[in-house]
Amino acid sequence: MAQPQMRRAIESGVPDNQQFLHPLLKKNYGNWKYHDRPRPGVLHHVAHDGDEVWTVRAGTQRQMDVYTIRRLCDIADQYAEGHVRFTIRSNIEFMVSSFAKVGPLIAELETSGFPVGGTGNSVSMIAHTQGWLHCDIPGTDASGVVKALMDELYDEFRREEMPNRVHLSTSCCEINCGGQADIAIIVQHTKPPKINHDLVANVCERPAVVARCPVAAIRPALVNGKPSLEVDEKKCICCGACYPPCPPMQINDPEHSKLAIWVGGKNSNARAKPTFMKMVAAGLPNHPPRWPEVAEVVKRILHVYKADARPWERLSDWVERIGWPRFFEKTDLPFTKYLIDDWRGARVNLNASTHIRF
Ligand code: SF4
Ligand code: SF4
């Protein structure tokens, strides 16, 4: 008798997405005649052979329990055609092949608490890093900031009334997976790490920790007769890079870990070259569960941008046109010494970019 074939484990990489595509998307892959947006939150694709697909995009609370995911799958089975996909900003999209299904699908999604929108010149769902649920070094809950902020920006998600698309992101440490965005909310440590000398020798690979510091502020040291580490606090830029490989160098602090807001980042080459973000607000309290101080500043920047930018200006284009002094005047944000990048390694660091040369 033939032995059953064992499935070979796939150790790396994502599975081929073609097997999960809606049949019409698979059939017409790369062969579309045109697409348009009949209303916010709905994309309409027309293929050369006449096939049509309507995609309805909805927002979720990001980190979802299994019951919510089952509810979304039930909506997909009952009101769409059994296929969903998640966008890069974790919106969920439902595909249907007839316009008649679009209205009931939107009504069901909105009744179930999932707003439809996030397309075109809206404030799309905020990209966030993993936060308290998955990562071991966060200074805040990036996904919590997203939920709190999106509750406040609910209507801007459902409408396309911004001058251009607006991408926001939140990051729960300063050094790892944070993203570029038109407006980014990023943890900002303001004091050097506190070292638990009793644990360093047991837990930390000391040469690796010393090598990790970008400003060479960490040295091996003997403390109370035990091998440990010490930090030159005058050199330390409070980046937090030593904490992941050496948790006894605790840098998260309920009072001194703050949030900063950066603006003007853009990854794409559309219309203008990509841009780096600049910090415009520092030292905001890390204040769960609703982060009201952060929400207030983000909304202020968004409202001024919406009122003042010309059609199709991204946030970085708008600031470039009016200039940074006018940005601070118009948004009524204080310009302080904490916003000046005086790190002398920045010159070398920025030269690593393909777009900026000094
Ligand atoms: S941004 Fe930093 S703390 Fe947040 S998930 Fe990424 S590595 Fe972890
Ligand atoms: S926080 Fe950053 S700069 Fe300060 S000691 Fe640690 S790695 Fe070095």
Short mmCIF file of C-alpha atoms and ligand atoms in Angstrom, two decimals:
data_model
loop_
_atom_site.label_atom_id
_atom_site.label_comp_id
_atom_site.label_asym_id
_atom_site.label_seq_id
_atom_site.Cartn_x
_atom_site.Cartn_y
_atom_site.Cartn_z
CA MET A 1 0.00 0.00 0.00
CA ALA A 2 1.31 3.45 -0.94
CA GLN A 3 2.46 5.50 2.01
CA PRO A 4 0.59 8.81 2.47
CA GLN A 5 2.69 11.76 1.37
CA MET A 6 3.84 13.83 4.31
CA ARG A 7 3.37 17.54 3.88
CA ARG A 8 6.75 19.26 3.85
CA ALA A 9 7.05 22.01 6.42
CA ILE A 10 7.47 25.49 5.00
CA GLU A 11 9.95 27.10 7.30
CA SER A 12 9.93 30.61 5.97
CA GLY A 13 7.99 33.05 3.83
CA VAL A 14 4.31 33.71 3.42
CA PRO A 15 2.04 31.32 1.49
CA ASP A 16 1.13 32.07 -2.12
CA ASN A 17 -1.75 34.54 -1.90
CA GLN A 18 -3.36 33.45 -5.20
CA GLN A 19 -5.12 30.54 -3.51
CA PHE A 20 -7.02 32.96 -1.23
CA LEU A 21 -8.10 35.51 -3.86
CA HIS A 22 -11.70 36.13 -4.83
CA PRO A 23 -12.16 34.13 -8.11
CA LEU A 24 -12.69 37.28 -10.21
CA LEU A 25 -9.57 38.94 -8.77
CA LYS A 26 -7.60 35.80 -9.59
CA LYS A 27 -9.04 35.54 -13.09
CA ASN A 28 -8.29 39.18 -13.95
CA TYR A 29 -5.04 39.55 -12.02
CA GLY A 30 -3.01 42.34 -13.67
CA ASN A 31 -5.61 42.70 -16.41
CA TRP A 32 -7.87 45.55 -15.31
CA LYS A 33 -9.21 48.16 -17.70
CA TYR A 34 -9.87 50.85 -15.09
CA HIS A 35 -10.97 51.40 -11.52
CA ASP A 36 -12.81 54.15 -9.70
CA ARG A 37 -14.39 54.90 -6.34
CA PRO A 38 -18.19 55.23 -6.42
CA ARG A 39 -18.24 56.41 -2.77
CA PRO A 40 -15.85 56.55 0.21
CA GLY A 41 -14.92 53.05 1.29
CA VAL A 42 -15.85 51.37 -2.01
CA LEU A 43 -13.47 50.53 -4.86
CA HIS A 44 -14.81 49.44 -8.25
CA HIS A 45 -12.61 47.47 -10.65
CA VAL A 46 -13.59 46.76 -14.27
CA ALA A 47 -11.68 44.12 -16.26
CA HIS A 48 -11.02 44.10 -20.01
CA ASP A 49 -13.49 41.23 -20.50
CA GLY A 50 -16.26 43.12 -18.64
CA ASP A 51 -15.99 41.49 -15.20
CA GLU A 52 -16.66 43.93 -12.37
CA VAL A 53 -15.65 43.74 -8.70
CA TRP A 54 -16.73 46.06 -5.90
CA THR A 55 -14.50 46.11 -2.82
CA VAL A 56 -15.93 47.42 0.44
CA ARG A 57 -13.33 48.56 2.98
CA ALA A 58 -14.08 48.68 6.70
CA GLY A 59 -12.17 49.60 9.84
CA THR A 60 -11.84 47.31 12.85
CA GLN A 61 -10.55 47.77 16.38
CA ARG A 62 -7.20 46.31 15.18
CA GLN A 63 -6.39 43.68 17.80
CA MET A 64 -9.41 41.44 17.52
CA ASP A 65 -10.78 38.62 19.62
CA VAL A 66 -11.87 35.42 17.93
CA TYR A 67 -15.58 36.30 18.22
CA THR A 68 -15.09 39.53 16.26
CA ILE A 69 -13.17 37.67 13.55
CA ARG A 70 -15.96 35.09 13.36
CA ARG A 71 -18.52 37.90 13.07
CA LEU A 72 -16.53 39.41 10.16
CA CYS A 73 -16.33 35.99 8.50
CA ASP A 74 -20.09 35.51 8.93
CA ILE A 75 -20.67 38.88 7.25
CA ALA A 76 -18.35 37.77 4.42
CA ASP A 77 -20.34 34.53 3.95
CA GLN A 78 -23.78 36.11 4.23
CA TYR A 79 -23.42 39.52 2.57
CA ALA A 80 -20.26 39.18 0.43
CA GLU A 81 -18.90 36.22 -1.49
CA GLY A 82 -16.90 34.44 1.18
CA HIS A 83 -13.59 36.22 0.59
CA VAL A 84 -11.89 38.90 2.69
CA ARG A 85 -8.46 40.43 2.75
CA PHE A 86 -6.60 42.77 5.08
CA THR A 87 -4.86 45.85 3.77
CA ILE A 88 -1.39 46.91 4.82
CA ARG A 89 -3.01 49.23 7.38
CA SER A 90 -5.23 46.38 8.65
CA ASN A 91 -8.49 47.55 7.16
CA ILE A 92 -10.64 44.59 6.16
CA GLU A 93 -11.97 44.38 2.59
CA PHE A 94 -14.94 42.38 1.25
CA MET A 95 -15.25 41.67 -2.49
CA VAL A 96 -18.57 41.29 -4.38
CA SER A 97 -19.31 40.83 -8.08
CA SER A 98 -22.61 42.71 -8.19
CA PHE A 99 -23.44 46.30 -7.28
CA ALA A 100 -26.71 45.15 -5.71
CA LYS A 101 -24.75 43.51 -2.88
CA VAL A 102 -22.81 46.65 -1.95
CA GLY A 103 -25.61 48.50 -0.09
CA PRO A 104 -26.71 45.60 2.17
CA LEU A 105 -23.05 44.77 2.91
CA ILE A 106 -22.28 48.36 3.98
CA ALA A 107 -25.46 48.51 6.08
CA GLU A 108 -24.57 45.27 7.89
CA LEU A 109 -20.96 46.34 8.52
CA GLU A 110 -21.96 49.72 9.92
CA THR A 111 -24.74 48.25 12.08
CA SER A 112 -22.18 45.79 13.46
CA GLY A 113 -19.84 48.66 14.40
CA PHE A 114 -17.33 48.48 11.54
CA PRO A 115 -17.15 51.90 9.81
CA VAL A 116 -16.82 51.83 6.02
CA GLY A 117 -14.20 54.21 4.61
CA GLY A 118 -10.42 54.60 4.58
CA THR A 119 -10.11 55.10 0.81
CA GLY A 120 -8.83 58.07 -1.21
CA ASN A 121 -8.27 61.32 0.65
CA SER A 122 -9.45 60.06 4.02
CA VAL A 123 -7.55 59.46 7.23
CA SER A 124 -6.94 55.76 6.76
CA MET A 125 -6.54 53.29 9.60
CA ILE A 126 -3.45 54.01 11.71
CA ALA A 127 -0.53 51.60 11.29
CA HIS A 128 0.86 50.54 14.64
CA THR A 129 3.63 48.45 16.09
CA GLN A 130 2.77 45.54 18.32
CA GLY A 131 2.55 47.05 21.77
CA TRP A 132 1.96 45.31 25.04
CA LEU A 133 0.23 42.29 23.54
CA HIS A 134 3.13 40.84 21.53
CA CYS A 135 6.43 42.62 22.16
CA ASP A 136 8.69 42.49 25.21
CA ILE A 137 10.09 46.05 25.19
CA PRO A 138 7.25 48.54 24.52
CA GLY A 139 6.96 51.76 26.48
CA THR A 140 3.32 52.18 25.55
CA ASP A 141 0.49 50.28 23.92
CA ALA A 142 0.70 51.40 20.28
CA SER A 143 -2.53 49.61 19.38
CA GLY A 144 -4.32 51.26 22.29
CA VAL A 145 -3.29 54.69 21.00
CA VAL A 146 -4.71 53.68 17.61
CA LYS A 147 -8.09 52.67 19.03
CA ALA A 148 -8.32 55.85 21.13
CA LEU A 149 -7.34 58.09 18.20
CA MET A 150 -9.51 56.39 15.59
CA ASP A 151 -12.52 56.83 17.89
CA GLU A 152 -11.82 60.58 17.65
CA LEU A 153 -11.13 60.52 13.89
CA TYR A 154 -14.11 58.30 13.07
CA ASP A 155 -15.71 60.77 10.66
CA GLU A 156 -12.43 61.52 8.87
CA PHE A 157 -12.13 57.78 8.15
CA ARG A 158 -15.62 57.66 6.64
CA ARG A 159 -15.22 60.76 4.45
CA GLU A 160 -12.70 61.70 1.80
CA GLU A 161 -12.34 65.36 2.75
CA MET A 162 -8.60 65.72 3.33
CA PRO A 163 -6.40 67.50 0.73
CA ASN A 164 -4.64 64.19 0.05
CA ARG A 165 -4.48 60.82 1.77
CA VAL A 166 -3.32 60.93 5.38
CA HIS A 167 -1.34 58.09 6.91
CA LEU A 168 -0.76 57.94 10.64
CA SER A 169 1.38 55.53 12.64
CA THR A 170 2.15 54.81 16.27
CA SER A 171 5.28 53.15 17.67
CA CYS A 172 5.87 51.84 21.16
CA CYS A 173 9.67 52.22 21.25
CA GLU A 174 12.07 54.59 19.53
CA ILE A 175 14.33 52.17 17.77
CA ASN A 176 12.69 49.22 16.09
CA CYS A 177 9.60 48.76 13.98
CA GLY A 178 8.18 52.29 13.95
CA GLY A 179 6.97 53.63 10.62
CA GLN A 180 7.18 56.74 8.49
CA ALA A 181 3.87 58.56 8.26
CA ASP A 182 2.29 61.93 7.64
CA ILE A 183 1.80 62.05 11.41
CA ALA A 184 3.62 59.57 13.65
CA ILE A 185 3.28 59.10 17.40
CA ILE A 186 6.45 57.64 18.88
CA VAL A 187 7.60 56.79 22.40
CA GLN A 188 10.31 59.11 23.68
CA HIS A 189 12.44 58.09 26.66
CA THR A 190 13.79 61.09 28.52
CA LYS A 191 16.03 59.50 31.19
CA PRO A 192 18.90 56.96 30.88
CA PRO A 193 18.20 53.34 31.86
CA LYS A 194 18.23 52.27 35.51
CA ILE A 195 20.49 49.26 35.99
CA ASN A 196 19.62 46.37 38.29
CA HIS A 197 23.21 45.27 39.02
CA ASP A 198 22.13 42.06 40.75
CA LEU A 199 20.70 40.69 37.52
CA VAL A 200 23.07 41.92 34.80
CA ALA A 201 25.66 39.13 35.17
CA ASN A 202 22.95 36.44 35.06
CA VAL A 203 20.86 37.81 32.22
CA CYS A 204 22.97 39.95 29.89
CA GLU A 205 25.66 39.22 27.35
CA ARG A 206 27.73 42.23 28.36
CA PRO A 207 29.87 42.67 25.18
CA ALA A 208 26.71 42.53 23.06
CA VAL A 209 25.09 45.22 25.20
CA VAL A 210 28.18 47.44 25.05
CA ALA A 211 28.28 47.06 21.25
CA ARG A 212 24.60 47.92 20.97
CA CYS A 213 24.91 51.51 22.21
CA PRO A 214 25.07 53.97 19.28
CA VAL A 215 27.04 56.57 21.27
CA ALA A 216 29.38 54.22 23.18
CA ALA A 217 27.91 55.24 26.52
CA ILE A 218 27.99 51.74 28.09
CA ARG A 219 31.10 50.30 29.76
CA PRO A 220 31.72 47.03 31.61
CA ALA A 221 32.06 47.62 35.36
CA LEU A 222 32.40 45.72 38.62
CA VAL A 223 29.65 46.69 41.04
CA ASN A 224 29.63 45.24 44.58
CA GLY A 225 32.18 42.70 43.36
CA LYS A 226 29.90 41.46 40.58
CA PRO A 227 30.41 41.97 36.85
CA SER A 228 27.94 44.55 35.61
CA LEU A 229 27.66 47.58 33.34
CA GLU A 230 27.63 51.32 33.78
CA VAL A 231 26.21 54.12 31.65
CA ASP A 232 27.86 57.47 30.99
CA GLU A 233 24.70 59.51 31.44
CA LYS A 234 26.19 62.60 29.79
CA LYS A 235 26.58 60.66 26.55
CA CYS A 236 23.36 58.62 26.72
CA ILE A 237 20.72 59.76 24.22
CA CYS A 238 17.98 57.67 25.93
CA CYS A 239 17.33 55.64 22.79
CA GLY A 240 16.47 52.42 24.65
CA ALA A 241 18.61 50.19 22.42
CA CYS A 242 20.31 48.55 25.43
CA TYR A 243 17.05 47.44 27.05
CA PRO A 244 16.02 44.67 24.58
CA PRO A 245 19.27 42.65 24.91
CA CYS A 246 19.56 43.47 28.63
CA PRO A 247 16.19 43.81 30.43
CA PRO A 248 17.89 44.71 33.76
CA MET A 249 18.73 48.05 32.05
CA GLN A 250 15.14 49.21 32.46
CA ILE A 251 14.35 52.39 30.52
CA ASN A 252 10.53 52.32 30.52
CA ASP A 253 9.26 54.60 33.22
CA PRO A 254 5.71 55.69 34.05
CA GLU A 255 6.78 59.31 34.37
CA HIS A 256 9.81 59.74 32.13
CA SER A 257 8.73 57.70 29.10
CA LYS A 258 6.78 60.23 27.05
CA LEU A 259 5.25 60.44 23.59
CA ALA A 260 6.47 62.63 20.75
CA ILE A 261 4.69 63.59 17.52
CA TRP A 262 6.51 63.71 14.20
CA VAL A 263 5.08 64.96 10.91
CA GLY A 264 5.83 65.01 7.20
CA GLY A 265 7.03 61.46 6.51
CA LYS A 266 6.27 59.88 3.16
CA ASN A 267 7.47 56.60 1.66
CA SER A 268 6.19 56.89 -1.89
CA ASN A 269 7.73 58.57 -4.91
CA ALA A 270 4.33 59.90 -6.03
CA ARG A 271 4.47 63.59 -7.05
CA ALA A 272 7.59 64.23 -4.93
CA LYS A 273 10.47 62.28 -3.46
CA PRO A 274 10.11 60.44 -0.13
CA THR A 275 10.60 62.56 2.97
CA PHE A 276 11.73 62.04 6.54
CA MET A 277 9.55 63.07 9.45
CA LYS A 278 10.43 65.93 11.81
CA MET A 279 9.52 66.08 15.48
CA VAL A 280 6.99 68.82 16.27
CA ALA A 281 5.80 67.99 19.78
CA ALA A 282 7.83 66.39 22.57
CA GLY A 283 7.23 65.26 26.13
CA LEU A 284 3.51 64.50 25.84
CA PRO A 285 2.27 62.31 28.71
CA ASN A 286 2.02 58.57 28.08
CA HIS A 287 -1.50 58.50 29.38
CA PRO A 288 -3.54 55.30 28.76
CA PRO A 289 -6.25 54.33 28.10
CA ARG A 290 -7.29 57.33 25.92
CA TRP A 291 -4.07 59.41 25.54
CA PRO A 292 -6.09 62.70 25.45
CA GLU A 293 -3.05 65.02 25.18
CA VAL A 294 -1.77 63.15 22.10
CA ALA A 295 -5.22 63.12 20.50
CA GLU A 296 -5.54 66.86 21.00
CA VAL A 297 -2.25 67.63 19.19
CA VAL A 298 -2.94 65.17 16.33
CA LYS A 299 -6.41 66.62 15.76
CA ARG A 300 -5.05 70.15 15.85
CA ILE A 301 -2.44 69.39 13.16
CA LEU A 302 -5.01 67.55 11.04
CA HIS A 303 -7.58 70.33 11.21
CA VAL A 304 -5.08 73.04 10.26
CA TYR A 305 -3.75 70.89 7.40
CA LYS A 306 -7.28 70.23 6.16
CA ALA A 307 -8.17 73.91 6.20
CA ASP A 308 -4.91 75.32 4.85
CA ALA A 309 -3.42 72.84 2.36
CA ARG A 310 -4.12 73.07 -1.37
CA PRO A 311 -5.84 70.17 -3.12
CA TRP A 312 -3.53 67.13 -3.44
CA GLU A 313 -0.81 68.49 -1.15
CA ARG A 314 0.43 65.76 1.19
CA LEU A 315 1.21 67.00 4.68
CA SER A 316 4.93 67.22 3.83
CA ASP A 317 4.18 69.23 0.64
CA TRP A 318 2.04 71.63 2.64
CA VAL A 319 4.75 72.22 5.28
CA GLU A 320 7.36 72.58 2.53
CA ARG A 321 5.26 75.32 0.89
CA ILE A 322 4.39 77.33 4.01
CA GLY A 323 7.69 76.69 5.85
CA TRP A 324 8.29 75.33 9.36
CA PRO A 325 7.93 78.70 11.18
CA ARG A 326 4.42 79.10 9.70
CA PHE A 327 3.61 75.48 10.59
CA PHE A 328 4.28 76.20 14.27
CA GLU A 329 2.36 79.49 14.11
CA LYS A 330 -0.67 77.98 12.43
CA THR A 331 -0.87 74.91 14.65
CA ASP A 332 -0.06 76.96 17.77
CA LEU A 333 2.48 74.35 18.86
CA PRO A 334 5.46 75.63 20.88
CA PHE A 335 8.87 75.34 19.20
CA THR A 336 11.28 74.26 21.95
CA LYS A 337 14.92 73.20 22.21
CA TYR A 338 13.73 69.58 22.47
CA LEU A 339 12.77 69.65 18.80
CA ILE A 340 16.28 70.40 17.56
CA ASP A 341 18.24 67.37 16.37
CA ASP A 342 21.69 67.96 17.83
CA TRP A 343 22.90 64.37 17.68
CA ARG A 344 26.23 64.53 15.90
CA GLY A 345 25.89 60.99 14.53
CA ALA A 346 22.90 62.11 12.45
CA ARG A 347 25.10 63.20 9.58
CA VAL A 348 26.49 59.71 9.05
CA ASN A 349 23.13 58.12 9.75
CA LEU A 350 21.23 60.18 7.18
CA ASN A 351 23.90 59.56 4.56
CA ALA A 352 22.78 55.93 4.58
CA SER A 353 19.57 57.00 2.80
CA THR A 354 19.41 56.80 -0.98
CA HIS A 355 17.59 60.10 -1.08
CA ILE A 356 19.55 62.45 1.15
CA ARG A 357 23.20 63.34 0.74
CA PHE A 358 25.30 65.92 2.58
S1 SF4 B 1 8.09 49.47 18.11
FE1 SF4 B 1 9.56 48.58 19.56
S2 SF4 B 1 8.35 48.08 21.39
FE2 SF4 B 1 6.92 48.38 19.71
S3 SF4 B 1 6.56 46.33 18.87
FE3 SF4 B 1 8.24 47.25 17.67
S4 SF4 B 1 10.12 46.58 18.73
FE4 SF4 B 1 8.40 46.23 20.13
S1 SF4 B 2 19.68 54.17 26.16
FE1 SF4 B 2 20.73 54.13 24.17
S2 SF4 B 2 22.31 55.71 24.35
FE2 SF4 B 2 21.61 55.25 26.46
S3 SF4 B 2 23.02 53.70 27.19
FE3 SF4 B 2 21.27 52.60 26.31
S4 SF4 B 2 21.88 52.19 24.18
FE4 SF4 B 2 23.26 53.77 24.96
#
